[in-house]
Phi, psi and omega in degrees: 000327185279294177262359164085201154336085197261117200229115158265144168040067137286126191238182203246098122271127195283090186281006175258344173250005183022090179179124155300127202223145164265155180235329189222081189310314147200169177196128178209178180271135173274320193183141145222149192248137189224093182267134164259166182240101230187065199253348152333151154324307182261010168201022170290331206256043180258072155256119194276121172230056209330280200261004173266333170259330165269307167094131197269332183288310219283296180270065197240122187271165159293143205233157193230109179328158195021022150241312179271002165184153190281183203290327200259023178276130171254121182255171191236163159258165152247184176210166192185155173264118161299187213311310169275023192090358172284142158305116198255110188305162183209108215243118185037091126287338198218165196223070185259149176190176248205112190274139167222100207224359160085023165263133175287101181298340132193162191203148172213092172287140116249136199252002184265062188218099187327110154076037172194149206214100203245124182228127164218144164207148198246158180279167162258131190220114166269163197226109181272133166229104182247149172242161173219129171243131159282088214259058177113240163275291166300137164283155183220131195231100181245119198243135152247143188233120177245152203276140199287185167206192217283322200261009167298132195260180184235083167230155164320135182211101179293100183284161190196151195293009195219041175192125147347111168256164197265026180258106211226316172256120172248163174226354154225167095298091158264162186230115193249149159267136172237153172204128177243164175149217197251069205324143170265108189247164188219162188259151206214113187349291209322154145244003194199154158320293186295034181247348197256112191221024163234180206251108178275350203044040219198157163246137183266109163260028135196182180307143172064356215232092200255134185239151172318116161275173222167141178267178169192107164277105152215125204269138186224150160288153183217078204252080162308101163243121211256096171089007207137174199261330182303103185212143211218148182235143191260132176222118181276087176300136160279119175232151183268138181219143184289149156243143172226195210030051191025058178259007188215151175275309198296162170230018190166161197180172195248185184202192152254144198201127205227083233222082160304132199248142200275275215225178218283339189275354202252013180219040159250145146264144194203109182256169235105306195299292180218164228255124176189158207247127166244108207275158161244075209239164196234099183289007183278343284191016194297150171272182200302335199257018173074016171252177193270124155316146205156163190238152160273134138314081156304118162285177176251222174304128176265156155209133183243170193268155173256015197256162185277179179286324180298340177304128195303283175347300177284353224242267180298345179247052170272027175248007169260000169323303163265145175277323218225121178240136154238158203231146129244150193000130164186109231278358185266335205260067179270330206239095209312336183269016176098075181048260201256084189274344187291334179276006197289154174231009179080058127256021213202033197239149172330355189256345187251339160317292191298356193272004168275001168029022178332160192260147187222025179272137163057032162231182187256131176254154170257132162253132186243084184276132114292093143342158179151190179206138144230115236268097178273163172249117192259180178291327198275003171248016160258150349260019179226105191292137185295172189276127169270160192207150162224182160168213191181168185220145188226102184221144214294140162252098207062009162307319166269176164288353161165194222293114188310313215248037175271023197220013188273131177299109180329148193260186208265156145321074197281143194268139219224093185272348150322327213244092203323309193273029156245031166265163161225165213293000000 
């Protein structure tokens, strides 16, 4: 009811070790916040907490073949408890289907060969599991994506909850958020810009029609078990380093500096600041070349809060502070905003977990990443806004012994009549 959408035990077969290896225990949204700035009598207190006062599963819709989800899509139901605990239906809540978006999965020309011109490229085909949570005014468009590897075979396959699928390997988790709706707007003297001489809390898109600037926090667990539940977090710093003694004409260049964090204060991130790579490593665990197997963070859009710390709103949403937290495992600890958040005063939030500094070397840990937007409101999102998008990617590093899906079979060749080198005389 709460987080909507939850992917369990994603795991790895490994066709070169022929074994299934994990990778991802669960991951789901913990919560999202959505503060407008916006300090009238009548809308200071609109700070949003989607899924802890709403619940993204409770307002998660039915998706409606070929607009909400393509032709080759197989839907699902949920279930959730209702008010007296029976079990409630929920009908194509969820969607899975097999993406062909014209992306290249890798390609190589070589040109360097007299009186030869050798190009192989392979398509890219994914396997998507998508939700819509209404929350109110916005749509959440939550896509999970898993990406193909080397034992995918790339034929069509209908999945279905009572058959096998033939996606046994993956090789990223990207997670995209799409966000759609209704813009929030309030009525407003003004009909023209130039009329507007106080502080509006707003951009004005129509006559009379002032809409909220405003956040979207969204932060998701991530219970990385990489290879095993024993995992240790990495912060690779990119450092610039002088040459010096004339051993080079160059006069600088980066390196790497690889730093295990110990305990929870030594795993906050605030990105930006300096330029650096963040690991998930399994310290038992090396490939043939000695490094530790492990997945990377990619990030998406960062966003940080603007609100002061003492501000009541930032005060319960003080787990957006840092983008990136690591915890370790603690089976109480799902909800960054707290249990009972509509009752929270932020004692009871991820920020207040973490000040207990637990040691997070060598356990099994969680990551708690955070997403977002911060929302100026433009004309063209009145009054029903085109769809925005973020997302991230958990893509594996030095987890195989080299590239998985270099052995994927070229797809068969179809006569293309668009296309000059497939016509024949």
């Amino acid at each position: 009811m709460r987080a909507g959408g939850i992917i369990s035990v994603a795991s790895i077969y490994d066709v070169e070790q022929q074994e299934q290896r994990r990778v991802l225990y669960r991951g789901y949204i913990s919560e999202l916040f959505v503060p407008y700035m916006d300090v009238t009598e009548e809308w200071y207190f609109r700070t949003f907490f989607d899924a802890g006062e709403y619940g993204l599963g409770l307002c998660a819709m039915p998706l409606q073949p070929l607009t909400d989800c393509p032709q080759n899509a197989v839907f699902m139901d949920g279930y959730m408890s209702g008010h007296n605990g029976t079990p409630v239906k929920k009908t194509n809540v969820f969607c899975i289907f097999e993406r062909y978006a014209g992306d290249i999965m890798w390609r190589h020309t070589e040109a360097g060969i007299p009186g030869k011109l050798i190009t192989e490229v392979r398509p890219e085909v994914s396997l998507v599991v998508r939700m819509v949570s209404t929350v109110g005014n916005y749509d959440y468009i939550i896509d999970w994506e898993f990406l193909q590897s080397g034992s995918i075979k790339l034929t069509l396959y209908s999945i279905t909850p009572h058959e096998q699928s033939r996606w046994s390997l993956l090789l990223l988790l990207p997670c995209q958020v799409g966000l759609s709706g209704m813009l929030e707007v309030k009525g407003t003297e003004y009909t023209h810009v130039d009329q507007i001489n106080e502080e509006v809390y707003g951009t004005l898109v129509a006559e009379n029609t002032l809409g909220g600037r405003h956040d979207h926090f969204l932060t998701y667990h991530l219970d990385l078990d990489v290879d095993g539940d024993v995992n240790s977090f990495v912060k690779a710093h990119l450092q610039q380093k002088v040459v010096s003694d004339n051993i080079s004409p160059r006069r600088s260049y980066w390196t790497v500096v690889s730093e295990t964090a110990k305990t929870e204060s030594n795993a906050k991130i605030q990105f930006g600041l300096k330029p650096l790579e963040l690991l998930v490593v399994n310290p038992n665990k090396k490939t043939k070349v000695g490094n530790y197997v492990g997945y990377r963070l990619i990030p998406g859009s960062t966003i940080d809060p603007l609100l002061s710390d003492d501000d009541f709103p930032q005060r319960r949403g003080a787990f957006t502070k840092y983008n990136v937290w690591i915890t370790p495992y603690n089976k109480s600890e799902k909800w960054v905003g707290g249990l009972y958040t509509s009752q929270s005063r932020g004692d009871d939030t991820l920020a207040q977990w973490t000040l207990r500094d637990r040691e997070i070397e060598g356990k099994d840990i969680v990551m708690w990443y955070t997403v977002g937007f911060h929302h100026v409101p433009y004309q063209e999102d009145f009054p029903l806004m085109p769809r925005m998008s973020t997302g991230f990617e958990l893509r594996p590093s030095n987890f195989f012994e080299s590239n998985p899906v270099l052995k994927v079979k070229p797809p068969t060749q179809g006569n293309w009549s668009i296309c000059p080198t497939s016509k024949t005389d």
